[in-house]
mmCIF file of C-alpha atoms and ligand atoms in Angstrom:
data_model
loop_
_atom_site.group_PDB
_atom_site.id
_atom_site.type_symbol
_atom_site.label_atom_id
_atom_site.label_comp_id
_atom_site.label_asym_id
_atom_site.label_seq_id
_atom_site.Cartn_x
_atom_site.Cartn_y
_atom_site.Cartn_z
ATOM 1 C CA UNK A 70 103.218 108.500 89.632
ATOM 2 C CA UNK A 71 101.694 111.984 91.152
ATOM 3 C CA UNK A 72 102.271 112.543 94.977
ATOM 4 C CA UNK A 73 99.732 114.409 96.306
ATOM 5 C CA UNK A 74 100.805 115.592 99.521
ATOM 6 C CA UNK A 75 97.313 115.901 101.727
ATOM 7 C CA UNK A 76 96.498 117.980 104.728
ATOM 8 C CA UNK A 77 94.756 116.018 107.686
ATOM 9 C CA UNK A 78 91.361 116.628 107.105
ATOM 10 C CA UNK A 79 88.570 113.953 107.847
ATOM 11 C CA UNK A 80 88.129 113.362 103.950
ATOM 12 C CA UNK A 81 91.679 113.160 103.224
ATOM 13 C CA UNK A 82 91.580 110.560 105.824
ATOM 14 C CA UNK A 83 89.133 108.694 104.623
ATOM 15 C CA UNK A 84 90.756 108.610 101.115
ATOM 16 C CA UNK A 85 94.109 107.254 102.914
ATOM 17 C CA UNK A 86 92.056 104.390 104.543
ATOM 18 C CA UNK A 87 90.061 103.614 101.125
ATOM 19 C CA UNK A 88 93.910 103.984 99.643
ATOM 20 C CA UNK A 89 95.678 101.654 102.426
ATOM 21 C CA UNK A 90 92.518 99.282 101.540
ATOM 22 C CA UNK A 91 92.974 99.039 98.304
ATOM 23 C CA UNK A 92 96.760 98.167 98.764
ATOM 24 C CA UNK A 93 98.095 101.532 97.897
ATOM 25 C CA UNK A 94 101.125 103.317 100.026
ATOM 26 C CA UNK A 95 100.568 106.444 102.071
ATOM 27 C CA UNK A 96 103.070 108.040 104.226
ATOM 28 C CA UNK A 97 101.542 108.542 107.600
ATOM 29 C CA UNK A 98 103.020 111.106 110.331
ATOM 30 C CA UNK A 99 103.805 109.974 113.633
ATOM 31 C CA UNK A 100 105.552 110.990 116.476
ATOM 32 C CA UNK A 101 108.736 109.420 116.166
ATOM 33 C CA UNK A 102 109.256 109.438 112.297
ATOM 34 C CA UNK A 103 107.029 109.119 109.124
ATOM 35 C CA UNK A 104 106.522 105.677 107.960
ATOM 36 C CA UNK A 105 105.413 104.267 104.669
ATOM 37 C CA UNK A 106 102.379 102.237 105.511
ATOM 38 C CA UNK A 107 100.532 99.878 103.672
ATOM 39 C CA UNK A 108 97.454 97.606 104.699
ATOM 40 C CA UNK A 109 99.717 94.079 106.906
ATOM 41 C CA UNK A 110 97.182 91.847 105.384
ATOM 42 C CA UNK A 111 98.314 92.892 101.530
ATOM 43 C CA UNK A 112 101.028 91.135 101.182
ATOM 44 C CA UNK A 113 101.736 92.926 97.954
ATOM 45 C CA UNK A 114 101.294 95.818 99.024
ATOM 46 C CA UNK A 115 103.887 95.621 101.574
ATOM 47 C CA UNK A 116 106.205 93.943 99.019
ATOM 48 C CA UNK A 117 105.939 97.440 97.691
ATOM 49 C CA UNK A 118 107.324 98.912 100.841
ATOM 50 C CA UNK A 119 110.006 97.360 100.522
ATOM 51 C CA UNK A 120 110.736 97.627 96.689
ATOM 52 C CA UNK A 121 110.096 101.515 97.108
ATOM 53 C CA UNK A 122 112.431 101.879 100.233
ATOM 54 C CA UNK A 123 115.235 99.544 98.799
ATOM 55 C CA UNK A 124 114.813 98.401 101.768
ATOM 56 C CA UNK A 125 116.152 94.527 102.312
ATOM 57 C CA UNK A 126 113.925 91.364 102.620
ATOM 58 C CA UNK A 127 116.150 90.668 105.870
ATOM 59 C CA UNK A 128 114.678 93.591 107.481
ATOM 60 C CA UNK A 129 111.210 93.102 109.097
ATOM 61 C CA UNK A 130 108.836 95.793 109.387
ATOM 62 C CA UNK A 131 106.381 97.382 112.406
ATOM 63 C CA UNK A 132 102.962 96.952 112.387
ATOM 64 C CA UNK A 133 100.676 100.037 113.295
ATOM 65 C CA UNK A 134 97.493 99.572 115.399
ATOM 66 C CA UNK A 135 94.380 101.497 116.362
ATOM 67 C CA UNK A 136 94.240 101.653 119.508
ATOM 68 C CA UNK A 137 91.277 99.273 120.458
ATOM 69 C CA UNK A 138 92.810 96.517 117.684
ATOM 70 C CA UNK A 139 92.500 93.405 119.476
ATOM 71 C CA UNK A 140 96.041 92.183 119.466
ATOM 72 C CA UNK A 141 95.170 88.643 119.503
ATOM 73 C CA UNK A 142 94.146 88.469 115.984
ATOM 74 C CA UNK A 143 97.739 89.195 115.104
ATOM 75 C CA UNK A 144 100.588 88.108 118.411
ATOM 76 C CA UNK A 145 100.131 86.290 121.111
ATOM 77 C CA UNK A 146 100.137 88.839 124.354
ATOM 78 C CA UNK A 147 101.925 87.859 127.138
ATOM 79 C CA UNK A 148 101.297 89.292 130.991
ATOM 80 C CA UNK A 149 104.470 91.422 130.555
ATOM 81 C CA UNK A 150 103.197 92.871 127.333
ATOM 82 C CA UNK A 151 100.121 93.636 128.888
ATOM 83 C CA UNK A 152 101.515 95.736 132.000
ATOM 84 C CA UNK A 153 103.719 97.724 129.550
ATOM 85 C CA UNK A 154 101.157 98.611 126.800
ATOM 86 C CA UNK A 155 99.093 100.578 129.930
ATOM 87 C CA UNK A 156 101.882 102.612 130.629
ATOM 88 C CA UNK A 157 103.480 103.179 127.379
ATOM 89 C CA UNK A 158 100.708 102.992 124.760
ATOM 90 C CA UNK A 159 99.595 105.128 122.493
ATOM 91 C CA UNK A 160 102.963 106.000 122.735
ATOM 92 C CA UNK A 161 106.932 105.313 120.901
ATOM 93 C CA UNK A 162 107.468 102.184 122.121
ATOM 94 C CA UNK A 163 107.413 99.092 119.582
ATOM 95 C CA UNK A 164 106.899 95.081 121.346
ATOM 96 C CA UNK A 165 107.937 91.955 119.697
ATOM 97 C CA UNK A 166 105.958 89.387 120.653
ATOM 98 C CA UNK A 167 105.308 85.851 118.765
ATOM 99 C CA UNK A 168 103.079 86.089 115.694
ATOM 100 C CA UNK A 169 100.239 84.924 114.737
ATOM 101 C CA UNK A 170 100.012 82.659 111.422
ATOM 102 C CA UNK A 171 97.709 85.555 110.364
ATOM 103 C CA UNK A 172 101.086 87.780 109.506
ATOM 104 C CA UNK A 173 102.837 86.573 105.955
ATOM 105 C CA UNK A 174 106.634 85.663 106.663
ATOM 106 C CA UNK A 175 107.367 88.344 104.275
ATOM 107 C CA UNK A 176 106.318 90.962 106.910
ATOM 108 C CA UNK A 177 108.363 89.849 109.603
ATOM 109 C CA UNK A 178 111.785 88.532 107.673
ATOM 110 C CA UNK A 179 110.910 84.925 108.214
ATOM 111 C CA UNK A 180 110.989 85.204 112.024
ATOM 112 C CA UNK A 181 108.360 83.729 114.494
ATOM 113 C CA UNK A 182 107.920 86.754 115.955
ATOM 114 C CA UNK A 183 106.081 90.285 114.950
ATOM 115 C CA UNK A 184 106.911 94.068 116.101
ATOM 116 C CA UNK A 185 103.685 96.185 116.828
ATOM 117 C CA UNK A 186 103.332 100.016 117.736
ATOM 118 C CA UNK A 187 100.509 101.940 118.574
ATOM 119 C CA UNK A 188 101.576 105.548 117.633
ATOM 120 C CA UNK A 189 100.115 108.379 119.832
ATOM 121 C CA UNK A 190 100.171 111.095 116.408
ATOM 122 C CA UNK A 191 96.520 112.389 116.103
ATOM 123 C CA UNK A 192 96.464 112.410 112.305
ATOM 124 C CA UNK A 193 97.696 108.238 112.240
ATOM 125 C CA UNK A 194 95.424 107.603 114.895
ATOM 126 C CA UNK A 195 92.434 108.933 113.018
ATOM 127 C CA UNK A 196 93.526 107.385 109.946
ATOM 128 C CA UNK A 197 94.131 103.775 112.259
ATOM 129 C CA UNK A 198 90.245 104.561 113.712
ATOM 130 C CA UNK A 199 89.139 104.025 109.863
ATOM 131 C CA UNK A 200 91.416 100.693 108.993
ATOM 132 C CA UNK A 201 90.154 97.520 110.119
ATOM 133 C CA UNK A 202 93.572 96.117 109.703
ATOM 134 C CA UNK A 203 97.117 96.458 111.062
ATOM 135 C CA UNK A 204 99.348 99.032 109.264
ATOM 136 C CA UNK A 205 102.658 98.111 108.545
ATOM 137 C CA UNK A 206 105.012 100.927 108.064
ATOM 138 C CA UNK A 207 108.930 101.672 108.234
ATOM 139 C CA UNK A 208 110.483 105.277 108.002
ATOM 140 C CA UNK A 209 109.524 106.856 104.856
ATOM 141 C CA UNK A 210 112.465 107.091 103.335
ATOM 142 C CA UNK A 211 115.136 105.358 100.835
ATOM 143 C CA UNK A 212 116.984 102.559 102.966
ATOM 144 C CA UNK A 213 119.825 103.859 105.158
ATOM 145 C CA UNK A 214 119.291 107.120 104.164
ATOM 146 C CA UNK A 215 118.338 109.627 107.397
ATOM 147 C CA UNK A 216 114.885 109.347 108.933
ATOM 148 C CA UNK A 217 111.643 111.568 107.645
ATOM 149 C CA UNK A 218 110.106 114.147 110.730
ATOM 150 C CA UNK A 219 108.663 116.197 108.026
ATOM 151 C CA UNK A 220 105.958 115.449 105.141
ATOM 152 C CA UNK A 221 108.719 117.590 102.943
ATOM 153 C CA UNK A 222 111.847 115.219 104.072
ATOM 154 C CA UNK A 223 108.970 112.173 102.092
ATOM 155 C CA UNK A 224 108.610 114.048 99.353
ATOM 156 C CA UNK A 225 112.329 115.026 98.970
ATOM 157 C CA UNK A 226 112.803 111.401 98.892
ATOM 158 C CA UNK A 227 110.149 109.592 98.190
ATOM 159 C CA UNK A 228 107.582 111.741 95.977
ATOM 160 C CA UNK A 229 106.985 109.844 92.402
ATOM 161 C CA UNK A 230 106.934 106.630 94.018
ATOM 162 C CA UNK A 231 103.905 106.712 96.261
ATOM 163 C CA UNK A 232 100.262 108.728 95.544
ATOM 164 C CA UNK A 233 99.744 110.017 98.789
ATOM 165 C CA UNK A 234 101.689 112.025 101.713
ATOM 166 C CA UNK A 235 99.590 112.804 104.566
ATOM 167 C CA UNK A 236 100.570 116.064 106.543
ATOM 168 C CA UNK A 237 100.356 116.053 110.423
ATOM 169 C CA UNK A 238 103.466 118.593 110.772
ATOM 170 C CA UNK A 239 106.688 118.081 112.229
ATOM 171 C CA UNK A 240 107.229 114.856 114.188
ATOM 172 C CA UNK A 241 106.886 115.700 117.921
ATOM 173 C CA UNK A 242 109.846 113.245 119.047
ATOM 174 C CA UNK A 243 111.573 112.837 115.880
ATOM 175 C CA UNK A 244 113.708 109.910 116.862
ATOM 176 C CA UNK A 245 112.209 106.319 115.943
ATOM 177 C CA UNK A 246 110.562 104.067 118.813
ATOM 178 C CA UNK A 247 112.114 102.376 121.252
ATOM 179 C CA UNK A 248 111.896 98.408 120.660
ATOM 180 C CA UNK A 249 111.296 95.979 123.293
ATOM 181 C CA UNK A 250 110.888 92.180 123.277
ATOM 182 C CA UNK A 251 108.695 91.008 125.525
ATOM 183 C CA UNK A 252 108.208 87.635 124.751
ATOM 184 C CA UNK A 253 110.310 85.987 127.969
ATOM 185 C CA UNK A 254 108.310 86.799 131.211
ATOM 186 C CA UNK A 255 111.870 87.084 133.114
ATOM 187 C CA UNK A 256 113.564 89.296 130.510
ATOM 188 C CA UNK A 257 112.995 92.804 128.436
ATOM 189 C CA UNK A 258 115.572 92.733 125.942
ATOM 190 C CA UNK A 259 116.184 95.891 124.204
ATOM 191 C CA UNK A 260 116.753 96.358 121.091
ATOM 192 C CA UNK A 261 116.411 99.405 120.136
ATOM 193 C CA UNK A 262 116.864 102.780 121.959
ATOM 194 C CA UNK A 263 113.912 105.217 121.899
ATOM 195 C CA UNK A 264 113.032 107.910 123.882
ATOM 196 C CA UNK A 265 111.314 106.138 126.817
ATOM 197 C CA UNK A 266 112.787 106.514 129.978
ATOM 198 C CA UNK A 267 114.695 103.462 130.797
ATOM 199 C CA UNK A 268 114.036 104.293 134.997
ATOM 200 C CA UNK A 269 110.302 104.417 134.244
ATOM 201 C CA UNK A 270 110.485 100.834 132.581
ATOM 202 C CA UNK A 271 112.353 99.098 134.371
ATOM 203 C CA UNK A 272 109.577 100.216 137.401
ATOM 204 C CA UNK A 273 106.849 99.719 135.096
ATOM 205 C CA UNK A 274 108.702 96.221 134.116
ATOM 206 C CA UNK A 275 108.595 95.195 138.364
ATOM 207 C CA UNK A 276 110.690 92.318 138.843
ATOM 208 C CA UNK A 277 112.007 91.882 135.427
ATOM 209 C CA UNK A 278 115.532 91.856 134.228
ATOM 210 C CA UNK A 279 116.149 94.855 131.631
ATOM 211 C CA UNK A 280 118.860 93.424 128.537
ATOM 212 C CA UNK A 281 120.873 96.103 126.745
ATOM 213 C CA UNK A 282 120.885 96.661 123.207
ATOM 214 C CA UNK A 283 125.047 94.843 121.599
ATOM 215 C CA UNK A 284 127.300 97.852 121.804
ATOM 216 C CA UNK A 285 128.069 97.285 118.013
ATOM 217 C CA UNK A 286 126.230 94.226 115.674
ATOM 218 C CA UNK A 287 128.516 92.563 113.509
ATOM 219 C CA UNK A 288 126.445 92.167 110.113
ATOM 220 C CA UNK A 289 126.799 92.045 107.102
ATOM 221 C CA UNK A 290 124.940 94.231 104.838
ATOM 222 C CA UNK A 291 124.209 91.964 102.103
ATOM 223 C CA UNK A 292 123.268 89.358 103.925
ATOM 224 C CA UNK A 293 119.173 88.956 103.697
ATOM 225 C CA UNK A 294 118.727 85.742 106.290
ATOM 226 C CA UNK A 295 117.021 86.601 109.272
ATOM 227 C CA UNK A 296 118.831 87.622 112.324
ATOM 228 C CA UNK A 297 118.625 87.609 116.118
ATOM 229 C CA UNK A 298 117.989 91.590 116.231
ATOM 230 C CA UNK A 299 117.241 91.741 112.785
ATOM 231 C CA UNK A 300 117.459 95.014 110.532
ATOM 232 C CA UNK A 301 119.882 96.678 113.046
ATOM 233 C CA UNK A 302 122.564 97.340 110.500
ATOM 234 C CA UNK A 303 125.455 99.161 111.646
ATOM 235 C CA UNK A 304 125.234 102.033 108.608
ATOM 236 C CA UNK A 305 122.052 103.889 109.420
ATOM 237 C CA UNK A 306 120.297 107.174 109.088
ATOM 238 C CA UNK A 307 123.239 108.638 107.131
ATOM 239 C CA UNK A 308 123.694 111.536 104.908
ATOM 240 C CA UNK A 309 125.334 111.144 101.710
ATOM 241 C CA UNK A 310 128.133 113.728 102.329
ATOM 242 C CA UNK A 311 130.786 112.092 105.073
ATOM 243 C CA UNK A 312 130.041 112.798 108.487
ATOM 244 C CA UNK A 313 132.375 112.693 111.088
ATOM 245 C CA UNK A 314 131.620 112.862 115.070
ATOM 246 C CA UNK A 315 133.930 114.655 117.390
ATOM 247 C CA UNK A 316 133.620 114.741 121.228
ATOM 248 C CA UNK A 317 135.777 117.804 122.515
ATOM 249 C CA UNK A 318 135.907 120.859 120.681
ATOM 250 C CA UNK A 319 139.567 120.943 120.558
ATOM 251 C CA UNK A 320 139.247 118.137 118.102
ATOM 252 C CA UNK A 321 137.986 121.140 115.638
ATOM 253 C CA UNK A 322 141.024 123.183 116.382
ATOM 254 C CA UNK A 323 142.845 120.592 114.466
ATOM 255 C CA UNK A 324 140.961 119.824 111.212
ATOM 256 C CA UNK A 325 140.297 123.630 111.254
ATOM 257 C CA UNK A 326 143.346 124.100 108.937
ATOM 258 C CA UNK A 327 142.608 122.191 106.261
ATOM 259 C CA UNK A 328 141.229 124.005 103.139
ATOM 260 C CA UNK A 329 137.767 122.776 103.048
ATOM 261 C CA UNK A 330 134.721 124.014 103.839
ATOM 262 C CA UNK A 331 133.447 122.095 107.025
ATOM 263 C CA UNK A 332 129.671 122.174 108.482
ATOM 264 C CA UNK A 333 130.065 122.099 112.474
ATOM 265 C CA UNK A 334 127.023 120.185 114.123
ATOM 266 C CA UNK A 335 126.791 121.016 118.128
ATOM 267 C CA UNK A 336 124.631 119.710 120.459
ATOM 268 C CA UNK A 337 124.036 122.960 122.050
ATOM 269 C CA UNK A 338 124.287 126.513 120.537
ATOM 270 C CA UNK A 339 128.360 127.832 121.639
ATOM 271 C CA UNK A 340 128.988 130.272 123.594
ATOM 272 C CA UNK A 341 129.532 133.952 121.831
ATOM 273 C CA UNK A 342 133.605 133.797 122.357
ATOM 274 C CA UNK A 343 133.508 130.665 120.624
ATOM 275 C CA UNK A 344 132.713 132.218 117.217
ATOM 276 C CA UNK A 345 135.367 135.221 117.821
ATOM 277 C CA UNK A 346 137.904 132.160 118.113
ATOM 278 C CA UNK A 347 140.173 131.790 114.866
ATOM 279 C CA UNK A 348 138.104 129.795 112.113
ATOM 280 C CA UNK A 349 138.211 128.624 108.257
ATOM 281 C CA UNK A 350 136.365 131.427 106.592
ATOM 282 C CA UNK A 351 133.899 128.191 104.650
ATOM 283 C CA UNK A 352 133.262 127.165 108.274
ATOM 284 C CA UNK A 353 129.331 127.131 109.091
ATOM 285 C CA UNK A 354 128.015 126.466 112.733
ATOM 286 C CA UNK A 355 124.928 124.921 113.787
ATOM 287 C CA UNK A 356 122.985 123.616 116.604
ATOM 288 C CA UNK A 357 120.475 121.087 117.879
ATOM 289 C CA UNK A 358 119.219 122.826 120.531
ATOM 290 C CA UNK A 359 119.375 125.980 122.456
ATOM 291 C CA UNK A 360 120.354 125.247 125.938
ATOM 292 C CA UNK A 361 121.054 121.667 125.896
ATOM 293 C CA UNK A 362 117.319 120.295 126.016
ATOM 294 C CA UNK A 363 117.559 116.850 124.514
ATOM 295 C CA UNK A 364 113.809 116.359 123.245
ATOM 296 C CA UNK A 365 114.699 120.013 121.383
ATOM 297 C CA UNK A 366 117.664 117.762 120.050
ATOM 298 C CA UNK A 367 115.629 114.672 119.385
ATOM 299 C CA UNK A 368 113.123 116.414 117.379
ATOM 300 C CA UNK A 369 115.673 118.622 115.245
ATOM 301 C CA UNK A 370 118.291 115.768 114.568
ATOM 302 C CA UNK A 371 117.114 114.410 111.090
ATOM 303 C CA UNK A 372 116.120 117.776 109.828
ATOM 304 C CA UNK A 373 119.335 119.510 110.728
ATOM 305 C CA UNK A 374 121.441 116.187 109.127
ATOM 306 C CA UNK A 375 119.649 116.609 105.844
ATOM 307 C CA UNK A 376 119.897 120.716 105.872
ATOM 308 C CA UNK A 377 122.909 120.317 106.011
ATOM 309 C CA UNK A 378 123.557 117.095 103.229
ATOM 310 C CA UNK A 379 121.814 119.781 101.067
ATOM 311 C CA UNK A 380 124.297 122.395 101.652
ATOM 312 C CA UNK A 381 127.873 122.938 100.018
ATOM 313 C CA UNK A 382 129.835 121.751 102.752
ATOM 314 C CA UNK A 383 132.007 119.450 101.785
ATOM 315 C CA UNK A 384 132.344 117.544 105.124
ATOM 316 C CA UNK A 385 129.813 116.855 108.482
ATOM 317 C CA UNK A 386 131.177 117.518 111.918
ATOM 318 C CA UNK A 387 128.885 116.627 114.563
ATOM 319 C CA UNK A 388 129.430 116.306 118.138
ATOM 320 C CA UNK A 389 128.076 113.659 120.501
ATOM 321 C CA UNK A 390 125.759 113.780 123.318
ATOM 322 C CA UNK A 391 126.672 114.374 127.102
ATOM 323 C CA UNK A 392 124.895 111.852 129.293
ATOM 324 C CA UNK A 393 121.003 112.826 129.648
ATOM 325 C CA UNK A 394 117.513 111.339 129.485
ATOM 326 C CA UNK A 395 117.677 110.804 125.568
ATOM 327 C CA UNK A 396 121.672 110.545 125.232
ATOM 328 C CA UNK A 397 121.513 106.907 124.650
ATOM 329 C CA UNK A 398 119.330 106.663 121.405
ATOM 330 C CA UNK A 399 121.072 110.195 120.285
ATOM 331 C CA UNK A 400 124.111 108.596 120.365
ATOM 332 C CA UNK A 401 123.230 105.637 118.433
ATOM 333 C CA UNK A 402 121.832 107.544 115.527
ATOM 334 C CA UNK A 403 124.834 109.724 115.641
ATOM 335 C CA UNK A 404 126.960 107.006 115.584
ATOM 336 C CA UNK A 405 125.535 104.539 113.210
ATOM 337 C CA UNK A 406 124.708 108.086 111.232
ATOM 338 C CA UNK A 407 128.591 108.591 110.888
ATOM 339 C CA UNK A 408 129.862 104.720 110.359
ATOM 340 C CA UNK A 409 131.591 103.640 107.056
HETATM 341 P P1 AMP B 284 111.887 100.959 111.200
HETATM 342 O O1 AMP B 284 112.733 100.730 109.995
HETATM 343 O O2 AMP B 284 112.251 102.181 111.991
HETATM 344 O O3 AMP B 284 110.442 100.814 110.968
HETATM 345 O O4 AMP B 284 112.225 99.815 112.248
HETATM 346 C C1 AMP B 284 112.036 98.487 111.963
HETATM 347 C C2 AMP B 284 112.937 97.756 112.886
HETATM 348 O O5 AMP B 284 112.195 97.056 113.863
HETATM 349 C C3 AMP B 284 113.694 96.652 112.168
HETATM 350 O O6 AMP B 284 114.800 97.191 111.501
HETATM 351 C C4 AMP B 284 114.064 95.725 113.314
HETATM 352 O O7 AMP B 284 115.232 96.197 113.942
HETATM 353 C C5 AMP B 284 112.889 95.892 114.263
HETATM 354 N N1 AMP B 284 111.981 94.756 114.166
HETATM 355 C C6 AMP B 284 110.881 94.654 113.414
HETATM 356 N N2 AMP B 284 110.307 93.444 113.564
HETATM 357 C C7 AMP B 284 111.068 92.769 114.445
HETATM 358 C C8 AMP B 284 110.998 91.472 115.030
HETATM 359 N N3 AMP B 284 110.039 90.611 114.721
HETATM 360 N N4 AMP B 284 111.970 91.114 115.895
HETATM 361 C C9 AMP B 284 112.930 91.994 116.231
HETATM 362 N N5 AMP B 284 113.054 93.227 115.726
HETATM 363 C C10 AMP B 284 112.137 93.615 114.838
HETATM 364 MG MG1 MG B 285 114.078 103.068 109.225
#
């Protein structure tokens, strides 16, 4: 199959919509990540998410609305929902709430309930404007493998298997949404961490407890039954070359040595005397963000990890993320990024 990759104009949008209508796949920007969509209410359609993805039946998907979709037809709201979804809609934040019998098991990995998102991109809200249906849509890209924040990273991956990419540039916060369920009026259980501020929900939240995401899921990869937090497999967003984390920079000092040629990730460009230390002549440095920003680290993540998969290091060194407002969900992708 062809992939045209198309630039946001209001025709290519309309041919997306006519495409998503017809049951086709088109990868949609947004500002998290870029998701393969397909029209919710085609069930085969989204089979073919998941066949192009390899992505496991196990593993539910998010649904995509406009934002004036009347919920209703698809979840049942709750008041909790509704308080949130003012705040932090359009927006990266993902609710699970129950589902309607409108949504086919298949969507949602057998479970009662349904994950919706109503992404603030201006490209995937224009195309959402045109579809009078819910878009479900994971990351664009093979299953496990790191995230898409470019229409390139799709292509790299994905092109042959889908007719159309649409471009809306470089995801703005490049990390995927945070996920909330807000089905128990007493309780926000996270699931997922995003880059919402966790202060600013748990005031949005009032009176409402606010339930961590498990420090480390114990599941088995091959196992395709539904689960309590389903689809949060340990192995995630990770390159094909090895990648190891490291927390002190002295830890480099010591692997340093070995002959082979190493690809050093920081979290903030080094200082100048850091370079004119002794290093392993295949050594390459690089950085996620200037001067320690972490949206500037957010955003670059994925396209940094997959630079450097492409490259002829032979080994992944990155280093983890000082507390800070988006340390949490950094960490997570770093770590799951890096796990066996
Ligand atoms: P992504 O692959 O980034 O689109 O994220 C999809 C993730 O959303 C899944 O892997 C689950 O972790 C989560 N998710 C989707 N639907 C549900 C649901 N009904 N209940 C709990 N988590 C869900
Ligand atoms: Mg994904």
């Amino acid at each position: 199959m062809k992939t045209r990759l198309l630039s946001p104009t209001d025709a290519h949008l309309d041919l997306c919509a006519e495409a998503l209508e017809r049951g086709e796949l088109v990868a949609i920007p947004t500002e998290t990540v870029y998701g393969l969509a397909a029209n919710a209410f085609n069930e085969e359609a989204c089979r073919n998410i998941f066949a192009v993805k390899g992505r496991p039946l196990g593993d539910p998907l998010i649904l995509h609305l406009a934002e004036n979709y009347s919920v209703t037809e698809i979840a049942r709201e709750t008041d909790l929902f509704n308080r949130l979804r003012k705040v932090f809609w359009p927006g990266p934040v993902t609710f699970v709430l129950e589902k309607s019998p409108r949504i086919a098991p298949l969507l949602t990995a057998g479970l009662s309930s349904v994950a919706i998102r109503c992404p603030a991109h201006p490209v995937t809200k224009g195309l959402l404007r045109r579809c009078p249906f819910p878009v479900a849509a994971p990351s664009a890209n093979p299953f496990g493998y790191i995230s898409p924040t470019t229409a390139q990273h799709v292509e790299a991956s994905l092109g042959g298997k889908l007719p159309y990419i649409l471009d809306g540039g470089s995801a703005e916060v490049g990390l995927e949404s945070t996920i909330l369920d807000v089905r128990d009026p007493h309780k926000i259980r996270i699931l997922r961490y995003g880059s919402i501020d966790l202060t600013t929900l748990q005031k949005t939240a009032g009176d409402v407890t606010l339930e961590l995401p498990r420090e480390r899921p114990h599941e088995d990869p091959a196992d395709n039954s539904p689960r309590e937090a389903p689809g949060t497999l340990w192995r995630h967003y990770s390159p094909r070359k090895p990648l190891h984390l490291f927390a002190t920079r002295k830890q480099l000092e010591e692997i340093l040595p070995t002959p082979k040629k190493y690809s050093f990730l920081f979290h903030t460009r080094p200082s100048e005397d850091f370079f004119s230390g002794e290093t392993n002549a295949q050594t390459t440095f690089h950085w996620l963000s200037e001067n320690g920003d972490q949206e500037e680290m957010g955003r670059n993540l994925y396209a940094c990890l997959r630079t450097l998969d492409a490259s002829s290091s032979d080994e992944i060194w990155a280093e983890t993320i000082p507390p800070g407002p988006l340390s949490k969900a950094l960490n997570d992708r770093l770590v799951r990024a890096a796990a066996k």
